[in-house]
PDB file of C-alpha atoms in Angstrom:
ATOM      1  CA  UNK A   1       0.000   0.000   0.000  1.00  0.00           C
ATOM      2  CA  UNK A   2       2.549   2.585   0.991  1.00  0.00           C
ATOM      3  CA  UNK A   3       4.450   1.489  -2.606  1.00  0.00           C
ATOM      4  CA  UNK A   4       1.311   2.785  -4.348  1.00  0.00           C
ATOM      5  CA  UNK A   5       0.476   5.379  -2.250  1.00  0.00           C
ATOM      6  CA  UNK A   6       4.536   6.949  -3.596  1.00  0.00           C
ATOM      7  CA  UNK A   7       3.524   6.213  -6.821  1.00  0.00           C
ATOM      8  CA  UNK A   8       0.150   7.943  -7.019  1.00  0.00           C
ATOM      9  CA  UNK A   9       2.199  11.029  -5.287  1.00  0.00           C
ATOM     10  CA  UNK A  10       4.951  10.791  -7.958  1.00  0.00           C
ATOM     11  CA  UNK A  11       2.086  10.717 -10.520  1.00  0.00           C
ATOM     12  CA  UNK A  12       0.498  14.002  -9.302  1.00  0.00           C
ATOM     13  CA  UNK A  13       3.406  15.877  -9.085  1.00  0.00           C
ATOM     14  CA  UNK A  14       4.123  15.133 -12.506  1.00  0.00           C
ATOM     15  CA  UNK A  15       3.538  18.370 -14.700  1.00  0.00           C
ATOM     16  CA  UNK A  16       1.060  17.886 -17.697  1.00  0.00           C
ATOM     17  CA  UNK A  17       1.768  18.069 -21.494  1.00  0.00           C
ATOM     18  CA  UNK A  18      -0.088  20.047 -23.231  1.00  0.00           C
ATOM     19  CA  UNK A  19       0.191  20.403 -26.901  1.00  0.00           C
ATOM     20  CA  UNK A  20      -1.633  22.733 -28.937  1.00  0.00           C
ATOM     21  CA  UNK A  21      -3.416  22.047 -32.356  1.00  0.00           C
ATOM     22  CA  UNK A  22      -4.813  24.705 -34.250  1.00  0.00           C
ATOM     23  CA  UNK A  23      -8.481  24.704 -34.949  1.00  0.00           C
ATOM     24  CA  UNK A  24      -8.797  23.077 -38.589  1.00  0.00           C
ATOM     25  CA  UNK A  25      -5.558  20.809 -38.293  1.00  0.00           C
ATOM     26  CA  UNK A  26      -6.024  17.593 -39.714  1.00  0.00           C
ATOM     27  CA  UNK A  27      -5.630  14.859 -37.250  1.00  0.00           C
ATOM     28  CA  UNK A  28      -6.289  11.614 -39.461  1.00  0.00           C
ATOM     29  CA  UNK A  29      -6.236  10.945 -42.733  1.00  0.00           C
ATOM     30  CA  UNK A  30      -7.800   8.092 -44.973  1.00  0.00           C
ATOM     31  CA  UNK A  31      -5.411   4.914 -44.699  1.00  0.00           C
ATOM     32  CA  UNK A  32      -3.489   6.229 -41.165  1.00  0.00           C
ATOM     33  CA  UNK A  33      -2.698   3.467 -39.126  1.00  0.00           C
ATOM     34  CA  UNK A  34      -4.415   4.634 -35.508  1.00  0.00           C
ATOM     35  CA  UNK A  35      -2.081   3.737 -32.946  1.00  0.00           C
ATOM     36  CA  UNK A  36      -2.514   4.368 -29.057  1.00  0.00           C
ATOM     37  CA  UNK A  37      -1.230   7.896 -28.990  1.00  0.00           C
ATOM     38  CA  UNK A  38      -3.297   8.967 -32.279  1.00  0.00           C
ATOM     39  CA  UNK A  39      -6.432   7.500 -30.046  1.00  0.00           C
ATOM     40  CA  UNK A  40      -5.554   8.879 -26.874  1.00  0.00           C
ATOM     41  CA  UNK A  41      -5.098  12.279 -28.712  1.00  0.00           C
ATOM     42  CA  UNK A  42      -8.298  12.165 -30.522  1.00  0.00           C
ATOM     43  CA  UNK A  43     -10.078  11.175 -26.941  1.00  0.00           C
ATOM     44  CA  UNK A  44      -8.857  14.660 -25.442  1.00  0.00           C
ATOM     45  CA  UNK A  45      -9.666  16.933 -28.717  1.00  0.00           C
ATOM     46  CA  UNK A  46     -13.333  15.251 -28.472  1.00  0.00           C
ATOM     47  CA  UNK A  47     -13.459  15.811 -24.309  1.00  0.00           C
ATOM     48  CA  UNK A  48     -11.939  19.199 -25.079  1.00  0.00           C
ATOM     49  CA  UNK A  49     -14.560  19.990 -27.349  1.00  0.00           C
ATOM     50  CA  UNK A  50     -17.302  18.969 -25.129  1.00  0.00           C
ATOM     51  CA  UNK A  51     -16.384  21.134 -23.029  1.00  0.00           C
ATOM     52  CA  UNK A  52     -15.766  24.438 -24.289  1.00  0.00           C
ATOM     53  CA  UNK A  53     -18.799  24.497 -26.746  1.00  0.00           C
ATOM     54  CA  UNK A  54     -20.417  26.587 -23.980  1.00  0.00           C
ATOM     55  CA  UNK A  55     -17.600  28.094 -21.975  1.00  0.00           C
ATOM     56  CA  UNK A  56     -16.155  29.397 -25.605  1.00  0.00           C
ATOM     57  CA  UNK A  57     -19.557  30.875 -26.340  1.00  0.00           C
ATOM     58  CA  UNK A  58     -19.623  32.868 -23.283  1.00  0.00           C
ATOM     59  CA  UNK A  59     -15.878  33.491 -23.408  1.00  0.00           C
ATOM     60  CA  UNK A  60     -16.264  35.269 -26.737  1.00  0.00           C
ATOM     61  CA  UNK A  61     -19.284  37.615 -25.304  1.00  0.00           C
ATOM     62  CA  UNK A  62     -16.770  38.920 -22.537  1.00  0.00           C
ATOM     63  CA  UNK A  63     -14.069  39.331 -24.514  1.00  0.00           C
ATOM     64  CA  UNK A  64     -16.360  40.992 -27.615  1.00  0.00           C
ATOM     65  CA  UNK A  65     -18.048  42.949 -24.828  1.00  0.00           C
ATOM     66  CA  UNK A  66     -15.601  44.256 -23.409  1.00  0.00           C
ATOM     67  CA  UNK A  67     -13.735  45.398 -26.463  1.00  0.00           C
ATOM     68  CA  UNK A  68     -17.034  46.969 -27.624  1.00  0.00           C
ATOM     69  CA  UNK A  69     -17.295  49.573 -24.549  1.00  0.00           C
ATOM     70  CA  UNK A  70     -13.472  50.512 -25.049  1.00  0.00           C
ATOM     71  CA  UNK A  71     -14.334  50.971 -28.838  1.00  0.00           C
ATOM     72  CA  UNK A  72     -17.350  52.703 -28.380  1.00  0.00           C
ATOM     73  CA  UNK A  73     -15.682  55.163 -25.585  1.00  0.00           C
ATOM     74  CA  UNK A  74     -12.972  55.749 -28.503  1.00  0.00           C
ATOM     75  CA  UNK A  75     -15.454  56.672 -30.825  1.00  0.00           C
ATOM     76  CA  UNK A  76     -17.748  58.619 -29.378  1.00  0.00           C
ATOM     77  CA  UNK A  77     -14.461  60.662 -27.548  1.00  0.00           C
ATOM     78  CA  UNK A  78     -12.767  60.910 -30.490  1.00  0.00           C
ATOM     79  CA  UNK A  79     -14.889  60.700 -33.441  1.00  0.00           C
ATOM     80  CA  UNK A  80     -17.922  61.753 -32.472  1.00  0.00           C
ATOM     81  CA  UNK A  81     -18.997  63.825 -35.612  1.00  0.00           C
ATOM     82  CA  UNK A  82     -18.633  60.791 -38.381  1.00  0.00           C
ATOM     83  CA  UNK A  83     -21.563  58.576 -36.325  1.00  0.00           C
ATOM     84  CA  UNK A  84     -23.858  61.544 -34.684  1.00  0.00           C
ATOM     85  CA  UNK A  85     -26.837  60.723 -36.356  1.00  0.00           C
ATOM     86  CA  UNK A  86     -28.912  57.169 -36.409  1.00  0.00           C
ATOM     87  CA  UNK A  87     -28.126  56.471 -39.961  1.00  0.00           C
ATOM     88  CA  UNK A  88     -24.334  56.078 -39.509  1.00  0.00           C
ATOM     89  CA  UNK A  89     -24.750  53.726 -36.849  1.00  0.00           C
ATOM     90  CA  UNK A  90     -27.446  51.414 -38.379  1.00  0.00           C
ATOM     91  CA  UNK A  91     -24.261  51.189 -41.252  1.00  0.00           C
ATOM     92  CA  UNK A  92     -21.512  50.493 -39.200  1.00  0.00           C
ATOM     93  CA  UNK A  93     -23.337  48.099 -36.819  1.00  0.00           C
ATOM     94  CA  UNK A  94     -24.778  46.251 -40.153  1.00  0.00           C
ATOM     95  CA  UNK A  95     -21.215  46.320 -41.578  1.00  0.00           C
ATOM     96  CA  UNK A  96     -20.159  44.269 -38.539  1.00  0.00           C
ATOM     97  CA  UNK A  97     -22.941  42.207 -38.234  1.00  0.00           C
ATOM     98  CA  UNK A  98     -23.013  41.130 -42.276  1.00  0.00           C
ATOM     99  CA  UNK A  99     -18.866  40.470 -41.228  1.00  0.00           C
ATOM    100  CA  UNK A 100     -19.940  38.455 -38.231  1.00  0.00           C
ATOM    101  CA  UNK A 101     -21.598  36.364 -40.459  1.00  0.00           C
ATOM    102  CA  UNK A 102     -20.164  35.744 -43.254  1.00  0.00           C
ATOM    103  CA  UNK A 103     -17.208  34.643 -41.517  1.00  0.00           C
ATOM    104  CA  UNK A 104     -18.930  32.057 -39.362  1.00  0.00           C
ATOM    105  CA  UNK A 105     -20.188  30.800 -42.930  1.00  0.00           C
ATOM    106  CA  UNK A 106     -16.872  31.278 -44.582  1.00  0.00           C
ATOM    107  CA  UNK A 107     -15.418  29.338 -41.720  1.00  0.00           C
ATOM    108  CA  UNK A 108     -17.817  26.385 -41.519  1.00  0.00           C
ATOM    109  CA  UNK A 109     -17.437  25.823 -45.414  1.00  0.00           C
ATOM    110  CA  UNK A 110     -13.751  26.563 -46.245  1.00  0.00           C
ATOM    111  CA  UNK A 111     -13.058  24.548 -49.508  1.00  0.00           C
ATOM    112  CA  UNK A 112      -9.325  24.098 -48.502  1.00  0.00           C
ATOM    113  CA  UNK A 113      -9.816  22.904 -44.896  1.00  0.00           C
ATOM    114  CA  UNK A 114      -8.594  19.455 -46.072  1.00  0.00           C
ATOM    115  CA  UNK A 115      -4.979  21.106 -47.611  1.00  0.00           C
ATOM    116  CA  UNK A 116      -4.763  23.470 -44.502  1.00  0.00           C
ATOM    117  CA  UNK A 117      -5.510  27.042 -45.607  1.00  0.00           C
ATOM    118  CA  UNK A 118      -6.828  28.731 -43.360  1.00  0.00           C
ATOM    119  CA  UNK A 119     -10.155  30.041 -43.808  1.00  0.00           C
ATOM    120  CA  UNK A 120      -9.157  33.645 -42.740  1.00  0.00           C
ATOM    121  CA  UNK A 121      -7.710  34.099 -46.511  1.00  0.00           C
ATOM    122  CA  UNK A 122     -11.096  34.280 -47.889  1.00  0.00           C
ATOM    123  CA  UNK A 123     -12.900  36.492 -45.038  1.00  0.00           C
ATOM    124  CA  UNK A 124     -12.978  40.049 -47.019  1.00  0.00           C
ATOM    125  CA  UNK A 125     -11.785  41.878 -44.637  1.00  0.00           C
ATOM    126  CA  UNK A 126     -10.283  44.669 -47.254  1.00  0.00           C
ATOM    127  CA  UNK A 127     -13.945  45.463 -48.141  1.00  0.00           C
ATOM    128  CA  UNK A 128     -14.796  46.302 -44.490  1.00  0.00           C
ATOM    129  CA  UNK A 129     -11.959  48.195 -44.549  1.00  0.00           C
ATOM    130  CA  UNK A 130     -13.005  50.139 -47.497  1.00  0.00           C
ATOM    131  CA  UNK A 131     -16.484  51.064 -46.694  1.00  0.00           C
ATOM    132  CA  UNK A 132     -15.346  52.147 -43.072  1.00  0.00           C
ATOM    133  CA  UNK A 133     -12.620  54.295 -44.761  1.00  0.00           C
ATOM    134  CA  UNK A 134     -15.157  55.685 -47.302  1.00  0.00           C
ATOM    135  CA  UNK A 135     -18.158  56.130 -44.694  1.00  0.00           C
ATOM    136  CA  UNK A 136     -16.253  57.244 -41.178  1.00  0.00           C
ATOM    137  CA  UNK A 137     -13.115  58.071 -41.935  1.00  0.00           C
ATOM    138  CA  UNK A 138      -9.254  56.418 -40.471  1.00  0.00           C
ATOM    139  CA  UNK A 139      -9.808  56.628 -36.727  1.00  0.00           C
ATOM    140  CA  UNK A 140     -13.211  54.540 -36.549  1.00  0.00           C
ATOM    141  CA  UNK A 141     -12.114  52.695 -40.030  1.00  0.00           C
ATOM    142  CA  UNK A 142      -9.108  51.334 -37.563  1.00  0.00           C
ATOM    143  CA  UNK A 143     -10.848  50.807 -34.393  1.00  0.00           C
ATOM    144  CA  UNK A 144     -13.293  48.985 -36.098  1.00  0.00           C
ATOM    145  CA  UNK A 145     -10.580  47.097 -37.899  1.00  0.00           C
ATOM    146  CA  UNK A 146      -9.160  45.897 -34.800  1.00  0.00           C
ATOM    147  CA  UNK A 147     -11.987  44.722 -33.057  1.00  0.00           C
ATOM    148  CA  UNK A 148     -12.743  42.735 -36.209  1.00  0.00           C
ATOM    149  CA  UNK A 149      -9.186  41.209 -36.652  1.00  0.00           C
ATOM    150  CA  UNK A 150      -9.549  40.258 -33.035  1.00  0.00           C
ATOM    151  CA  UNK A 151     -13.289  38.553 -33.462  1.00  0.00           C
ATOM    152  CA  UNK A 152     -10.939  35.868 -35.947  1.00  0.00           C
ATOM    153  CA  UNK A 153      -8.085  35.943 -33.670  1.00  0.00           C
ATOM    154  CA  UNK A 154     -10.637  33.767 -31.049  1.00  0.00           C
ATOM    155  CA  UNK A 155     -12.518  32.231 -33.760  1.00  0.00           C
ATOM    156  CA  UNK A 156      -9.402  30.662 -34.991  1.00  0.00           C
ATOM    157  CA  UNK A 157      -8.129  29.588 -31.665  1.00  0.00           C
ATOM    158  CA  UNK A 158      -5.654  32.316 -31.300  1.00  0.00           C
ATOM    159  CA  UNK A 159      -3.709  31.856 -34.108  1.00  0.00           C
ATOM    160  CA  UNK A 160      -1.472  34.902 -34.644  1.00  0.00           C
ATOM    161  CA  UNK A 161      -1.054  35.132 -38.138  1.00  0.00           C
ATOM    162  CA  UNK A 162      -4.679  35.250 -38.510  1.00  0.00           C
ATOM    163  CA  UNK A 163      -4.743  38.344 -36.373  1.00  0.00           C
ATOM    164  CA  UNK A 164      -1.931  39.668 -38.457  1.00  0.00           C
ATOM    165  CA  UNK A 165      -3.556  38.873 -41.642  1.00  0.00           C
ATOM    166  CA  UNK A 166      -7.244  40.014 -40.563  1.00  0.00           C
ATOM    167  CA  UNK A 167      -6.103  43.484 -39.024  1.00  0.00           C
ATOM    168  CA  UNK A 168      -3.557  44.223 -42.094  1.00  0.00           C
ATOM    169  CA  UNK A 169      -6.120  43.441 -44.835  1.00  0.00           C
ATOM    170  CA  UNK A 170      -8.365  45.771 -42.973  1.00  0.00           C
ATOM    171  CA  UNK A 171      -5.732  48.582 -42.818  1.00  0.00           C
ATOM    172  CA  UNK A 172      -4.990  47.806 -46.806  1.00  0.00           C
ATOM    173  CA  UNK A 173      -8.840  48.326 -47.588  1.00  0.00           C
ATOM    174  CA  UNK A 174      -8.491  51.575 -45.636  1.00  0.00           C
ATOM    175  CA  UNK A 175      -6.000  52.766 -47.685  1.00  0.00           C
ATOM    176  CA  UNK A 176      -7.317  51.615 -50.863  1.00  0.00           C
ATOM    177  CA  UNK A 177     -10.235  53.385 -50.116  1.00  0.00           C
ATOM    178  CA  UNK A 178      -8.248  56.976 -50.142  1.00  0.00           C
ATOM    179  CA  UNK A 179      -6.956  55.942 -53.835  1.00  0.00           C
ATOM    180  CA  UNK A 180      -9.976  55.161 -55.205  1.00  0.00           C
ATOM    181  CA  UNK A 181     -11.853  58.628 -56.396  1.00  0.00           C
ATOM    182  CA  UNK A 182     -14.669  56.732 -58.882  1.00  0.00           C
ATOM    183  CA  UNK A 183     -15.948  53.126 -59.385  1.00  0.00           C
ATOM    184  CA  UNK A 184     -13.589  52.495 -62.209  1.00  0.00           C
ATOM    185  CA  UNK A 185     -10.760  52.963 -59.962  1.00  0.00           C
ATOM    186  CA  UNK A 186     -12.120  49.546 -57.936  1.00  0.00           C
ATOM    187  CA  UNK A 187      -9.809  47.497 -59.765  1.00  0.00           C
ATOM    188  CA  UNK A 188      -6.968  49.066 -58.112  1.00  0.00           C
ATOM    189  CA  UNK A 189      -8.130  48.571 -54.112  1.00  0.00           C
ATOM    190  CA  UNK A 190      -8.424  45.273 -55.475  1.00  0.00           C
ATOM    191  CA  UNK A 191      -4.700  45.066 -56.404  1.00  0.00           C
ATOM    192  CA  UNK A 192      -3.793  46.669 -53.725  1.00  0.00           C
ATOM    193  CA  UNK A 193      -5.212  44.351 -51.377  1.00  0.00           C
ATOM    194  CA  UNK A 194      -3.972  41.587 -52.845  1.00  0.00           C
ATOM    195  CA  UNK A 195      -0.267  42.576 -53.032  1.00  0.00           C
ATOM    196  CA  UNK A 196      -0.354  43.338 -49.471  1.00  0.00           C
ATOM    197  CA  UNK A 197      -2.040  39.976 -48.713  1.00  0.00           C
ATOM    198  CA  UNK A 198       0.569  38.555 -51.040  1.00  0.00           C
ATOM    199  CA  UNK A 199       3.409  39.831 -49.136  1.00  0.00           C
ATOM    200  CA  UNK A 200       1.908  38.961 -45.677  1.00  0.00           C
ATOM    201  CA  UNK A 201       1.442  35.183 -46.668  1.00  0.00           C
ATOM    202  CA  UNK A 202       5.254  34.869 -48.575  1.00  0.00           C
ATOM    203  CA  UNK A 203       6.639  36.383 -45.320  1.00  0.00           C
ATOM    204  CA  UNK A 204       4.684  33.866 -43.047  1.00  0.00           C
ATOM    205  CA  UNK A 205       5.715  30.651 -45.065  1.00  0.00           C
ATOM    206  CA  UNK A 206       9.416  32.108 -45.426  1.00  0.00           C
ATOM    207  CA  UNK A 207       9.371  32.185 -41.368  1.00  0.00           C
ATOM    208  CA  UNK A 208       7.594  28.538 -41.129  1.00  0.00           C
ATOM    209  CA  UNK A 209       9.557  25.478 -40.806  1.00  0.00           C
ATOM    210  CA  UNK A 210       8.299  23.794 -44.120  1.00  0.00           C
ATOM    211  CA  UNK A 211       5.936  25.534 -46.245  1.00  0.00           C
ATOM    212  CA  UNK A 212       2.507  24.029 -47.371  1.00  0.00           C
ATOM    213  CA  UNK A 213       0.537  24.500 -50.433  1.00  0.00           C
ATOM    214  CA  UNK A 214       1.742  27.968 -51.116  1.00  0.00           C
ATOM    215  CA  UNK A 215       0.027  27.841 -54.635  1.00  0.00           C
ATOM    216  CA  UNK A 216      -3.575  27.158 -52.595  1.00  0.00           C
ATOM    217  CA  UNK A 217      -2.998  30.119 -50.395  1.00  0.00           C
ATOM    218  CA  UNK A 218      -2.077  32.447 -53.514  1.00  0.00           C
ATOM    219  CA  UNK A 219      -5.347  31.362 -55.166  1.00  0.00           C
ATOM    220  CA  UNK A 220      -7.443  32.173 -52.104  1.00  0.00           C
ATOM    221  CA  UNK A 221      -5.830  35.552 -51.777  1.00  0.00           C
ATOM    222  CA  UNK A 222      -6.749  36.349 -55.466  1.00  0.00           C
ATOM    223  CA  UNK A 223     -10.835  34.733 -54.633  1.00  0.00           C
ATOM    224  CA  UNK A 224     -10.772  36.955 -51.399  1.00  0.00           C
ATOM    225  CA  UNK A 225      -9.702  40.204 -53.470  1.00  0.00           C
ATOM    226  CA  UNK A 226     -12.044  39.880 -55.982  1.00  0.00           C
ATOM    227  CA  UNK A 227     -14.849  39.062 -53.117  1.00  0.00           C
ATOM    228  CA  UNK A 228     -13.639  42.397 -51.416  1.00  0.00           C
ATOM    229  CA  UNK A 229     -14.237  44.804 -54.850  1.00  0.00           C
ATOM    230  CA  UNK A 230     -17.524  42.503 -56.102  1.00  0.00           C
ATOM    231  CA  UNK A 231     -19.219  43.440 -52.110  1.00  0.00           C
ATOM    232  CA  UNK A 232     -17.794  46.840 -52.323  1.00  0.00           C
ATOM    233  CA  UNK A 233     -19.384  47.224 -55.661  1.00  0.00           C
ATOM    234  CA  UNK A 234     -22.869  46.076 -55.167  1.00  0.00           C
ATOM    235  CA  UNK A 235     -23.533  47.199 -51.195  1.00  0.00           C
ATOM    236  CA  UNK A 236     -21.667  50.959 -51.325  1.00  0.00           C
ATOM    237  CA  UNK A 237     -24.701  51.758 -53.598  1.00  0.00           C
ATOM    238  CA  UNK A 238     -27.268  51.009 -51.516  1.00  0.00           C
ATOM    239  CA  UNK A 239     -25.567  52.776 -48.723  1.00  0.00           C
ATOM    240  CA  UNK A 240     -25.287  56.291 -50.458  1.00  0.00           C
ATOM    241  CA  UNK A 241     -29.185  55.300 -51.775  1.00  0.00           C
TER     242      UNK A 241
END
């Protein structure tokens, strides 16, 4: 007895492993040989998941909450004239909401989930950043850029790059939307947007250990810019309307 008794003290004092896996990383494939390890991980991701369904639900209120109030104090300190009347806030509160949204569905129905790529790539976050710029101006285009980028910072289980990706796409749409003086000038936000998605991405897989369907991530960067311009083009209408 006293033999076990040392051993189940040994075992408690024994400092867990934890490894993390990034939401969307493939833990089988079709023809893996499951060992004990590969079962004993998949047992924790599904108790994991059980568990935080509802904790990560209420986690993200807090956390959105609380960034809301600072945001809101910002604004309404700071910026006060570009969302004084009702009209500018039914926009910007439907710009976030129709973001919200689309990149719950965007996330639930990535295409390239199976080669990796995250679905961040084809959230178009440069049109939000465009119709902020256009409609409020640089302070509230950026606050609301950053509460955005950090929305799919949680949503893809704090993954950095994604922040990085989300909040500079949003800043390139900004800026886009100071060089483009007509419609026919869309084409360039567009281009803009992509190069500095392009750059982002080639920077990230030069700093990763091996890189991974490079090609895949180019062609969602090109499907997320033309997503950006083809939004930008059919809602900033019905706004000025």
């Amino acid at each position: 007895q006293y033999t076990e008794l040392r051993r189940k003290q040994a075992a408690n004092r024994v400092t867990p492993v934890y490894r993390p896996i990034k939401r969307g990383t493939i833990l089988f494939r079709a023809g893996d040989v499951i060992d004990d390890e590969k079962l004993r991980l998949l047992d924790q991701v599904r108790e994991n998941h059980r568990r935080r369904n509802g904790s990560q639900l209420l986690g993200i209120l807090f956390v959105m909450g609380v960034l809301a109030v600072s945001i809101a104090y910002f604004t309404f300190r700071f910026a006060w004239e570009q969302v004084r009347d009702y009209g500018s806030h039914i926009i910007l509160h439907g710009l976030f909401a129709f973001m919200f949204m689309l990149e719950l569905f965007i996330m639930v129905v990535n295409p390239l989930r199976n080669y990796e790529v995250n679905f961040v790539l084809f959230v178009p976050f440069g049109f939000f950043g465009i119709l902020t710029g256009q409609f409020f101006g640089a302070r509230i285009a950026l606050s609301a850029g950053i509460y955005l980028s950090i929305f799919s910072f949680i949503l893809t289980g704090f993954d950095r790059e994604s922040l990085l990706l989300a909040l500079t796409t949003a800043i390139a749409g900004l800026y886009a939307s100071t060089r483009m003086h007509k419609r026919s000038q869309m084409f360039k936000g567009g281009l803009i947007i992509a190069v500095t998605n392009m750059v982002l991405i080639t920077g990230f897989e030069l700093l990763a250990p091996a890189a991974r369907n490079f090609e895949l991530k180019v062609g969602a960067i090109a499907v997320n810019s033309i997503l950006s311009i083809l939004l930008t083009l059919g809602i900033l209408p019905l706004l000025e309307f």
